[in-house]
Amino acid sequence: MPAQSMEALVSLCKRRGFIFQSGEIYGGMQGLYDYGPLGVELKNNLKAAWWRAMVYERDDVEGLDASILTHRKTLKYSGHEATFSDPLVDCRQCKARWRADHIEDQCPACGAKDLTEPRPFNLMFKTAVGPVDDGTNFAYMRPETAQAIFTNFRHVVDSTARRPPFGIAQIGKAFRNEITPRNFIFRVREFEQMELEFFVTPGTDEDWHRYWVEARIAWWEAQGVPRDRLELLVVEADELAHYSKATTDIMYRFPHGLEELEGVANRTDFDLGSHSKDQEGLALSAAVEPNTDSNARLAIQDPDSKAWQVPYVIEPSAGVDRGVLAVLNEAYRVETLDNGSERTVLALPRHLAPLKAAVIPLKKNHDGIVETARALKARLQKLGLGRILYEHTGNIGKAYRRHDEVGTPLCITIDFETIEGDGTVTLRDRDSMTQQRIPLAEVPAALKAYYSEDGEGA
Ligand code: GAP
């Protein structure tokens, strides 16, 4: 069973150092969160799993890491300047502001029915670039990572000789001035996306769309989010984003309800076409604004016929933060033990665990034990599995409880038997809580074997 409430997750995240509210010592800022010592490891592991699946394990995807500050014209021709907005209403009584499509006809704060007519509120953040802020030299903080993939299309094609079907993958920050950020890290103003723009020959787009929906569900399953906790929502025609011909949302049952975890959109030739010069020569499917500013034609030329074709784009776009929330929610368990006591455990898949192992000296002031434990930690760290923690608190019972709660799959305890007896250590398994003694010298091989059993790799 996943966590029973968002409060349980928020509390664990703060107490154990996963996620903190940003600027909390000054009262905090709505819709902004900071990832702490364990949160940064979990988030990095989730992103690494996506990159492995999208870039390393495929032969048809290249990577990209583009700038966050985005040319104004990019977001003009993408359609975001004109259309990337949510409907805003004001309460005339208490002055609260709401997203019109998130509320009924009364103010959730004071109950008044005295609301203004909805008006579009553009979600993009702007910032001045350079020393003089005269209102003209600004850039946008990108609202999606996708646009830089489109504007770099020519460079990637020219430098890699790719032809459709192929994709460009990117992970990075995106910013949206959400009217009402809410539900912890679910809807925030600064977040990360993992986006793939997969370029295909027109006519094959619908098959590739189905392919990517299925591939993404399978990937979420490997992150510990089972298929039966996901639902597909085919977005209604009148709700589609301006660039989309069809979108299937992968919905997950978050603690606050069933909501979008990832969207898989068929963006057609809209974006490459919009950013291209000489659009008249391109047989575009979608109506786009004439582009008088671009210096590139974002299309593929047939070497024989010399005809140009603008590929269609299938885009699986997942939120990293929503992914972290889903993964934490699925992993969270409160178990009743045989002796009637309870333990909280994060049963994270091995490759996502923030700490791969904790090395625990039974006595923190015994030189021989401490030295052996520190040397083992240093050796295990070199295996490249991820973070290994030298546990310095010295209370073994508490250490096991803490590591269960943060999802550390293995604890290794060094005691008197290790340094004065048969040279073995205790290896404790998070899920079964079984403890076995193995020779100290065999610990690195045991850890390597344990992490290679996880098909994802650590
Ligand atoms: N490039 C397509 C795109 O940006 P989107 O559905 O607006 O599509 C994709 O966003 C994903 O980004 C969502 O499925 C969600 O996981 C994440 N996301 C969007 N807005 C978010 C927000 N305010 N806070 C956290 N994650 C968000």
PDB file of C-alpha atoms in Angstrom, residues 64-312:
ATOM      1  CA  LEU A  64      21.131  17.734 -25.322  1.00  0.00           C
ATOM      2  CA  ASP A  65      21.583  20.203 -22.471  1.00  0.00           C
ATOM      3  CA  ALA A  66      20.477  23.659 -23.625  1.00  0.00           C
ATOM      4  CA  SER A  67      20.337  27.000 -21.838  1.00  0.00           C
ATOM      5  CA  ILE A  68      17.408  27.831 -19.584  1.00  0.00           C
ATOM      6  CA  LEU A  69      17.220  31.488 -20.571  1.00  0.00           C
ATOM      7  CA  THR A  70      15.466  31.388 -23.893  1.00  0.00           C
ATOM      8  CA  HIS A  71      15.455  33.752 -26.864  1.00  0.00           C
ATOM      9  CA  ARG A  72      12.264  35.747 -26.920  1.00  0.00           C
ATOM     10  CA  LYS A  73      11.623  34.866 -30.559  1.00  0.00           C
ATOM     11  CA  THR A  74      11.804  31.149 -29.787  1.00  0.00           C
ATOM     12  CA  LEU A  75       8.824  31.523 -27.504  1.00  0.00           C
ATOM     13  CA  LYS A  76       7.087  33.889 -29.871  1.00  0.00           C
ATOM     14  CA  TYR A  77       7.164  31.439 -32.782  1.00  0.00           C
ATOM     15  CA  SER A  78       6.466  28.438 -30.546  1.00  0.00           C
ATOM     16  CA  GLY A  79       3.136  30.070 -29.702  1.00  0.00           C
ATOM     17  CA  HIS A  80       3.882  30.439 -25.991  1.00  0.00           C
ATOM     18  CA  GLU A  81       3.806  34.234 -25.940  1.00  0.00           C
ATOM     19  CA  ALA A  82       0.319  34.242 -27.339  1.00  0.00           C
ATOM     20  CA  THR A  83      -1.238  31.180 -25.759  1.00  0.00           C
ATOM     21  CA  PHE A  84       0.662  29.839 -22.737  1.00  0.00           C
ATOM     22  CA  SER A  85      -1.757  31.125 -20.157  1.00  0.00           C
ATOM     23  CA  ASP A  86      -4.248  29.992 -17.532  1.00  0.00           C
ATOM     24  CA  PRO A  87      -7.570  31.695 -16.773  1.00  0.00           C
ATOM     25  CA  LEU A  88      -7.204  33.969 -13.731  1.00  0.00           C
ATOM     26  CA  VAL A  89     -10.065  35.249 -11.544  1.00  0.00           C
ATOM     27  CA  ASP A  90      -9.956  37.673  -8.606  1.00  0.00           C
ATOM     28  CA  CYS A  91     -12.225  37.549  -5.574  1.00  0.00           C
ATOM     29  CA  ARG A  92     -13.558  41.103  -5.184  1.00  0.00           C
ATOM     30  CA  GLN A  93     -14.165  40.540  -1.462  1.00  0.00           C
ATOM     31  CA  CYS A  94     -10.883  39.125  -0.113  1.00  0.00           C
ATOM     32  CA  LYS A  95      -8.671  39.860  -3.166  1.00  0.00           C
ATOM     33  CA  ALA A  96      -7.492  36.235  -3.450  1.00  0.00           C
ATOM     34  CA  ARG A  97      -6.570  35.059  -6.950  1.00  0.00           C
ATOM     35  CA  TRP A  98      -7.500  31.684  -8.391  1.00  0.00           C
ATOM     36  CA  ARG A  99      -7.236  29.608 -11.519  1.00  0.00           C
ATOM     37  CA  ALA A 100     -10.784  29.693 -12.842  1.00  0.00           C
ATOM     38  CA  ASP A 101     -10.726  26.062 -13.970  1.00  0.00           C
ATOM     39  CA  HIS A 102      -9.640  24.902 -10.469  1.00  0.00           C
ATOM     40  CA  ILE A 103     -12.610  26.346  -8.561  1.00  0.00           C
ATOM     41  CA  GLU A 104     -16.424  26.411  -8.696  1.00  0.00           C
ATOM     42  CA  ASP A 105     -18.241  29.747  -8.778  1.00  0.00           C
ATOM     43  CA  GLN A 106     -17.206  30.836  -5.289  1.00  0.00           C
ATOM     44  CA  CYS A 107     -13.948  31.902  -3.644  1.00  0.00           C
ATOM     45  CA  PRO A 108     -12.359  28.956  -1.755  1.00  0.00           C
ATOM     46  CA  ALA A 109     -10.822  31.417   0.757  1.00  0.00           C
ATOM     47  CA  CYS A 110     -13.832  33.506   1.885  1.00  0.00           C
ATOM     48  CA  GLY A 111     -16.785  31.814   0.180  1.00  0.00           C
ATOM     49  CA  ALA A 112     -17.865  34.985  -1.661  1.00  0.00           C
ATOM     50  CA  LYS A 113     -19.460  34.547  -5.073  1.00  0.00           C
ATOM     51  CA  ASP A 114     -18.149  37.933  -6.158  1.00  0.00           C
ATOM     52  CA  LEU A 115     -15.507  36.855  -8.712  1.00  0.00           C
ATOM     53  CA  THR A 116     -14.180  38.775 -11.706  1.00  0.00           C
ATOM     54  CA  GLU A 117     -14.518  37.391 -15.217  1.00  0.00           C
ATOM     55  CA  PRO A 118     -11.625  35.013 -16.073  1.00  0.00           C
ATOM     56  CA  ARG A 119      -8.772  36.635 -17.966  1.00  0.00           C
ATOM     57  CA  PRO A 120      -5.697  34.967 -19.487  1.00  0.00           C
ATOM     58  CA  PHE A 121      -2.571  35.070 -17.325  1.00  0.00           C
ATOM     59  CA  ASN A 122       0.675  34.193 -19.147  1.00  0.00           C
ATOM     60  CA  LEU A 123       2.699  31.690 -17.119  1.00  0.00           C
ATOM     61  CA  MET A 124       6.154  32.543 -18.430  1.00  0.00           C
ATOM     62  CA  PHE A 125       8.771  34.229 -16.240  1.00  0.00           C
ATOM     63  CA  LYS A 126      10.716  37.040 -17.886  1.00  0.00           C
ATOM     64  CA  THR A 127      14.093  38.345 -16.833  1.00  0.00           C
ATOM     65  CA  ALA A 128      16.262  41.246 -18.010  1.00  0.00           C
ATOM     66  CA  VAL A 129      19.477  40.236 -19.754  1.00  0.00           C
ATOM     67  CA  GLY A 130      22.494  42.545 -19.488  1.00  0.00           C
ATOM     68  CA  PRO A 131      23.125  45.556 -17.272  1.00  0.00           C
ATOM     69  CA  VAL A 132      20.393  47.872 -18.569  1.00  0.00           C
ATOM     70  CA  ASP A 133      16.796  46.948 -17.910  1.00  0.00           C
ATOM     71  CA  ASP A 134      14.898  49.083 -20.429  1.00  0.00           C
ATOM     72  CA  GLY A 135      12.106  46.574 -20.939  1.00  0.00           C
ATOM     73  CA  THR A 136      13.266  45.377 -24.352  1.00  0.00           C
ATOM     74  CA  ASN A 137      16.311  43.223 -23.645  1.00  0.00           C
ATOM     75  CA  PHE A 138      14.638  40.347 -21.854  1.00  0.00           C
ATOM     76  CA  ALA A 139      14.656  36.601 -22.112  1.00  0.00           C
ATOM     77  CA  TYR A 140      12.197  34.008 -20.856  1.00  0.00           C
ATOM     78  CA  MET A 141      12.937  31.286 -18.365  1.00  0.00           C
ATOM     79  CA  ARG A 142      11.900  28.327 -20.482  1.00  0.00           C
ATOM     80  CA  PRO A 143       8.420  26.949 -19.696  1.00  0.00           C
ATOM     81  CA  GLU A 144       9.326  23.578 -21.268  1.00  0.00           C
ATOM     82  CA  THR A 145      12.689  22.115 -22.246  1.00  0.00           C
ATOM     83  CA  ALA A 146      11.321  21.082 -25.646  1.00  0.00           C
ATOM     84  CA  GLN A 147      11.798  24.339 -27.550  1.00  0.00           C
ATOM     85  CA  ALA A 148      15.596  24.213 -27.442  1.00  0.00           C
ATOM     86  CA  ILE A 149      15.426  20.729 -28.920  1.00  0.00           C
ATOM     87  CA  PHE A 150      13.541  22.147 -31.901  1.00  0.00           C
ATOM     88  CA  THR A 151      15.786  25.179 -32.331  1.00  0.00           C
ATOM     89  CA  ASN A 152      18.895  22.922 -32.211  1.00  0.00           C
ATOM     90  CA  PHE A 153      17.395  20.409 -34.646  1.00  0.00           C
ATOM     91  CA  ARG A 154      19.618  21.478 -37.551  1.00  0.00           C
ATOM     92  CA  HIS A 155      22.813  21.311 -35.464  1.00  0.00           C
ATOM     93  CA  VAL A 156      22.045  17.843 -34.138  1.00  0.00           C
ATOM     94  CA  VAL A 157      21.103  16.507 -37.567  1.00  0.00           C
ATOM     95  CA  ASP A 158      24.204  18.031 -39.181  1.00  0.00           C
ATOM     96  CA  SER A 159      26.581  16.833 -36.468  1.00  0.00           C
ATOM     97  CA  THR A 160      25.228  13.283 -36.135  1.00  0.00           C
ATOM     98  CA  ALA A 161      23.833  12.520 -39.625  1.00  0.00           C
ATOM     99  CA  ARG A 162      20.574  11.320 -38.059  1.00  0.00           C
ATOM    100  CA  ARG A 163      17.473  10.710 -40.155  1.00  0.00           C
ATOM    101  CA  PRO A 164      13.964   9.946 -38.843  1.00  0.00           C
ATOM    102  CA  PRO A 165      13.037   8.017 -36.865  1.00  0.00           C
ATOM    103  CA  PHE A 166      15.334   9.427 -34.202  1.00  0.00           C
ATOM    104  CA  GLY A 167      15.011  11.430 -31.024  1.00  0.00           C
ATOM    105  CA  ILE A 168      16.663  14.155 -28.973  1.00  0.00           C
ATOM    106  CA  ALA A 169      16.443  13.838 -25.194  1.00  0.00           C
ATOM    107  CA  GLN A 170      16.878  16.494 -22.564  1.00  0.00           C
ATOM    108  CA  ILE A 171      16.498  16.769 -18.794  1.00  0.00           C
ATOM    109  CA  GLY A 172      16.364  20.162 -17.153  1.00  0.00           C
ATOM    110  CA  LYS A 173      14.596  22.919 -15.317  1.00  0.00           C
ATOM    111  CA  ALA A 174      11.401  24.543 -16.521  1.00  0.00           C
ATOM    112  CA  PHE A 175       9.587  27.498 -14.968  1.00  0.00           C
ATOM    113  CA  ARG A 176       5.907  28.407 -14.835  1.00  0.00           C
ATOM    114  CA  ASN A 177       4.380  31.200 -12.824  1.00  0.00           C
ATOM    115  CA  GLU A 178       1.532  28.947 -11.651  1.00  0.00           C
ATOM    116  CA  ILE A 179      -1.397  30.933 -10.255  1.00  0.00           C
ATOM    117  CA  THR A 180      -1.976  28.453  -7.441  1.00  0.00           C
ATOM    118  CA  PRO A 181       0.945  26.097  -6.854  1.00  0.00           C
ATOM    119  CA  ARG A 182      -0.193  23.277  -4.614  1.00  0.00           C
ATOM    120  CA  ASN A 183       0.113  19.707  -3.396  1.00  0.00           C
ATOM    121  CA  PHE A 184       3.760  19.766  -2.298  1.00  0.00           C
ATOM    122  CA  ILE A 185       6.064  19.161  -5.293  1.00  0.00           C
ATOM    123  CA  PHE A 186       3.171  18.263  -7.605  1.00  0.00           C
ATOM    124  CA  ARG A 187       2.456  21.746  -8.972  1.00  0.00           C
ATOM    125  CA  VAL A 188       5.378  24.117  -8.480  1.00  0.00           C
ATOM    126  CA  ARG A 189       6.816  27.180 -10.166  1.00  0.00           C
ATOM    127  CA  GLU A 190      10.287  25.731 -10.774  1.00  0.00           C
ATOM    128  CA  PHE A 191      10.537  22.072 -11.712  1.00  0.00           C
ATOM    129  CA  GLU A 192      12.412  19.648 -13.911  1.00  0.00           C
ATOM    130  CA  GLN A 193      11.269  17.840 -16.998  1.00  0.00           C
ATOM    131  CA  MET A 194      12.582  14.768 -18.784  1.00  0.00           C
ATOM    132  CA  GLU A 195      11.595  15.288 -22.406  1.00  0.00           C
ATOM    133  CA  LEU A 196      12.132  13.342 -25.562  1.00  0.00           C
ATOM    134  CA  GLU A 197      11.279  14.811 -28.958  1.00  0.00           C
ATOM    135  CA  PHE A 198      11.107  11.850 -31.295  1.00  0.00           C
ATOM    136  CA  PHE A 199      11.128  12.799 -34.988  1.00  0.00           C
ATOM    137  CA  VAL A 200       9.255  10.503 -37.342  1.00  0.00           C
ATOM    138  CA  THR A 201       8.126  10.363 -40.966  1.00  0.00           C
ATOM    139  CA  PRO A 202       4.616  11.801 -41.355  1.00  0.00           C
ATOM    140  CA  GLY A 203       2.148   8.953 -41.615  1.00  0.00           C
ATOM    141  CA  THR A 204       4.025   6.816 -39.073  1.00  0.00           C
ATOM    142  CA  ASP A 205       3.248   9.241 -36.244  1.00  0.00           C
ATOM    143  CA  GLU A 206       0.187   7.479 -34.846  1.00  0.00           C
ATOM    144  CA  ASP A 207       2.000   4.146 -34.556  1.00  0.00           C
ATOM    145  CA  TRP A 208       4.934   5.841 -32.851  1.00  0.00           C
ATOM    146  CA  HIS A 209       2.539   7.639 -30.509  1.00  0.00           C
ATOM    147  CA  ARG A 210       1.111   4.293 -29.351  1.00  0.00           C
ATOM    148  CA  TYR A 211       4.641   2.872 -29.070  1.00  0.00           C
ATOM    149  CA  TRP A 212       5.793   5.659 -26.773  1.00  0.00           C
ATOM    150  CA  VAL A 213       2.757   5.517 -24.493  1.00  0.00           C
ATOM    151  CA  GLU A 214       3.444   1.827 -23.889  1.00  0.00           C
ATOM    152  CA  ALA A 215       7.221   2.323 -23.533  1.00  0.00           C
ATOM    153  CA  ARG A 216       6.706   5.015 -20.923  1.00  0.00           C
ATOM    154  CA  ILE A 217       4.295   2.911 -18.861  1.00  0.00           C
ATOM    155  CA  ALA A 218       6.844   0.085 -18.870  1.00  0.00           C
ATOM    156  CA  TRP A 219       9.533   2.530 -17.696  1.00  0.00           C
ATOM    157  CA  TRP A 220       7.418   3.795 -14.816  1.00  0.00           C
ATOM    158  CA  GLU A 221       6.829   0.186 -13.774  1.00  0.00           C
ATOM    159  CA  ALA A 222      10.601  -0.303 -13.546  1.00  0.00           C
ATOM    160  CA  GLN A 223      10.708   2.709 -11.188  1.00  0.00           C
ATOM    161  CA  GLY A 224       8.299   0.985  -8.796  1.00  0.00           C
ATOM    162  CA  VAL A 225       5.073   2.590 -10.057  1.00  0.00           C
ATOM    163  CA  PRO A 226       2.873  -0.352 -11.058  1.00  0.00           C
ATOM    164  CA  ARG A 227       0.739  -0.278 -14.166  1.00  0.00           C
ATOM    165  CA  ASP A 228      -2.460  -0.747 -12.182  1.00  0.00           C
ATOM    166  CA  ARG A 229      -1.812   2.561 -10.384  1.00  0.00           C
ATOM    167  CA  LEU A 230      -1.644   4.384 -13.723  1.00  0.00           C
ATOM    168  CA  GLU A 231      -4.497   5.379 -16.002  1.00  0.00           C
ATOM    169  CA  LEU A 232      -4.450   6.730 -19.517  1.00  0.00           C
ATOM    170  CA  LEU A 233      -6.403   9.859 -20.331  1.00  0.00           C
ATOM    171  CA  VAL A 234      -6.932  10.718 -23.966  1.00  0.00           C
ATOM    172  CA  VAL A 235      -7.105  14.507 -23.899  1.00  0.00           C
ATOM    173  CA  GLU A 236     -10.305  15.928 -25.425  1.00  0.00           C
ATOM    174  CA  ALA A 237      -9.861  17.860 -28.666  1.00  0.00           C
ATOM    175  CA  ASP A 238     -10.901  21.179 -27.086  1.00  0.00           C
ATOM    176  CA  GLU A 239      -8.393  20.714 -24.241  1.00  0.00           C
ATOM    177  CA  LEU A 240      -5.336  19.998 -26.407  1.00  0.00           C
ATOM    178  CA  ALA A 241      -2.307  22.315 -26.244  1.00  0.00           C
ATOM    179  CA  HIS A 242      -2.009  24.594 -29.286  1.00  0.00           C
ATOM    180  CA  TYR A 243       0.701  22.377 -30.857  1.00  0.00           C
ATOM    181  CA  SER A 244      -0.942  19.006 -30.357  1.00  0.00           C
ATOM    182  CA  LYS A 245      -2.912  16.768 -32.692  1.00  0.00           C
ATOM    183  CA  ALA A 246      -3.386  14.137 -29.961  1.00  0.00           C
ATOM    184  CA  THR A 247      -2.174  13.788 -26.373  1.00  0.00           C
ATOM    185  CA  THR A 248      -2.390  10.842 -24.007  1.00  0.00           C
ATOM    186  CA  ASP A 249      -1.735  11.701 -20.391  1.00  0.00           C
ATOM    187  CA  ILE A 250      -0.302   9.040 -18.109  1.00  0.00           C
ATOM    188  CA  MET A 251      -2.216   9.664 -14.904  1.00  0.00           C
ATOM    189  CA  TYR A 252      -1.104   8.455 -11.488  1.00  0.00           C
ATOM    190  CA  ARG A 253      -3.071   8.138  -8.262  1.00  0.00           C
ATOM    191  CA  PHE A 254      -1.166  10.733  -6.184  1.00  0.00           C
ATOM    192  CA  PRO A 255      -2.100  11.105  -2.496  1.00  0.00           C
ATOM    193  CA  HIS A 256      -4.298  14.090  -3.455  1.00  0.00           C
ATOM    194  CA  GLY A 257      -5.989  12.365  -6.398  1.00  0.00           C
ATOM    195  CA  LEU A 258      -5.613  11.042  -9.936  1.00  0.00           C
ATOM    196  CA  GLU A 259      -3.441  13.536 -11.862  1.00  0.00           C
ATOM    197  CA  GLU A 260      -1.002  13.811 -14.754  1.00  0.00           C
ATOM    198  CA  LEU A 261       2.430  12.296 -14.253  1.00  0.00           C
ATOM    199  CA  GLU A 262       3.539  12.482 -17.875  1.00  0.00           C
ATOM    200  CA  GLY A 263       2.065  13.605 -21.178  1.00  0.00           C
ATOM    201  CA  VAL A 264       2.715  11.906 -24.508  1.00  0.00           C
ATOM    202  CA  ALA A 265       1.842  14.310 -27.318  1.00  0.00           C
ATOM    203  CA  ASN A 266       1.781  14.159 -31.095  1.00  0.00           C
ATOM    204  CA  ARG A 267       3.138  17.647 -31.878  1.00  0.00           C
ATOM    205  CA  THR A 268       2.998  17.037 -35.643  1.00  0.00           C
ATOM    206  CA  ASP A 269       5.253  19.340 -37.702  1.00  0.00           C
ATOM    207  CA  PHE A 270       4.038  22.377 -35.767  1.00  0.00           C
ATOM    208  CA  ASP A 271       7.238  23.305 -33.921  1.00  0.00           C
ATOM    209  CA  LEU A 272       9.837  22.587 -36.604  1.00  0.00           C
ATOM    210  CA  GLY A 273       7.558  24.275 -39.121  1.00  0.00           C
ATOM    211  CA  SER A 274       7.002  27.342 -36.906  1.00  0.00           C
ATOM    212  CA  HIS A 275      10.729  27.858 -36.393  1.00  0.00           C
ATOM    213  CA  SER A 276      11.591  27.436 -40.101  1.00  0.00           C
ATOM    214  CA  LYS A 277      12.247  30.082 -42.676  1.00  0.00           C
ATOM    215  CA  ASP A 278      10.728  29.683 -46.167  1.00  0.00           C
ATOM    216  CA  GLN A 279       7.694  27.877 -44.890  1.00  0.00           C
ATOM    217  CA  GLU A 280       5.943  28.141 -48.266  1.00  0.00           C
ATOM    218  CA  GLY A 281       8.199  25.416 -49.627  1.00  0.00           C
ATOM    219  CA  LEU A 282       7.263  23.030 -46.829  1.00  0.00           C
ATOM    220  CA  ALA A 283       4.062  21.011 -46.910  1.00  0.00           C
ATOM    221  CA  LEU A 284       3.088  21.769 -43.322  1.00  0.00           C
ATOM    222  CA  SER A 285       0.071  20.053 -41.782  1.00  0.00           C
ATOM    223  CA  ALA A 286      -0.563  22.780 -39.259  1.00  0.00           C
ATOM    224  CA  ALA A 287      -1.257  26.468 -39.718  1.00  0.00           C
ATOM    225  CA  VAL A 288       1.783  28.367 -38.421  1.00  0.00           C
ATOM    226  CA  GLU A 289       2.700  32.014 -38.233  1.00  0.00           C
ATOM    227  CA  PRO A 290       5.015  33.114 -41.098  1.00  0.00           C
ATOM    228  CA  ASN A 291       8.557  33.213 -39.739  1.00  0.00           C
ATOM    229  CA  THR A 292      10.511  36.313 -40.733  1.00  0.00           C
ATOM    230  CA  ASP A 293      13.266  35.917 -38.131  1.00  0.00           C
ATOM    231  CA  SER A 294      14.646  32.381 -38.382  1.00  0.00           C
ATOM    232  CA  ASN A 295      17.692  31.692 -40.527  1.00  0.00           C
ATOM    233  CA  ALA A 296      17.213  27.924 -40.732  1.00  0.00           C
ATOM    234  CA  ARG A 297      14.980  25.432 -42.411  1.00  0.00           C
ATOM    235  CA  LEU A 298      14.240  22.738 -39.841  1.00  0.00           C
ATOM    236  CA  ALA A 299      13.517  19.922 -42.214  1.00  0.00           C
ATOM    237  CA  ILE A 300      15.163  16.922 -43.857  1.00  0.00           C
ATOM    238  CA  GLN A 301      16.081  17.005 -47.534  1.00  0.00           C
ATOM    239  CA  ASP A 302      15.804  13.897 -49.640  1.00  0.00           C
ATOM    240  CA  PRO A 303      19.243  13.482 -51.291  1.00  0.00           C
ATOM    241  CA  ASP A 304      17.758  12.240 -54.569  1.00  0.00           C
ATOM    242  CA  SER A 305      14.548  14.168 -55.122  1.00  0.00           C
ATOM    243  CA  LYS A 306      15.847  17.201 -53.149  1.00  0.00           C
ATOM    244  CA  ALA A 307      12.361  17.519 -51.669  1.00  0.00           C
ATOM    245  CA  TRP A 308      12.107  18.822 -48.102  1.00  0.00           C
ATOM    246  CA  GLN A 309      10.099  17.071 -45.440  1.00  0.00           C
ATOM    247  CA  VAL A 310       9.347  18.340 -41.956  1.00  0.00           C
ATOM    248  CA  PRO A 311       9.265  15.384 -39.571  1.00  0.00           C
ATOM    249  CA  TYR A 312       6.410  14.892 -37.141  1.00  0.00           C
TER     250      TYR A 312
END
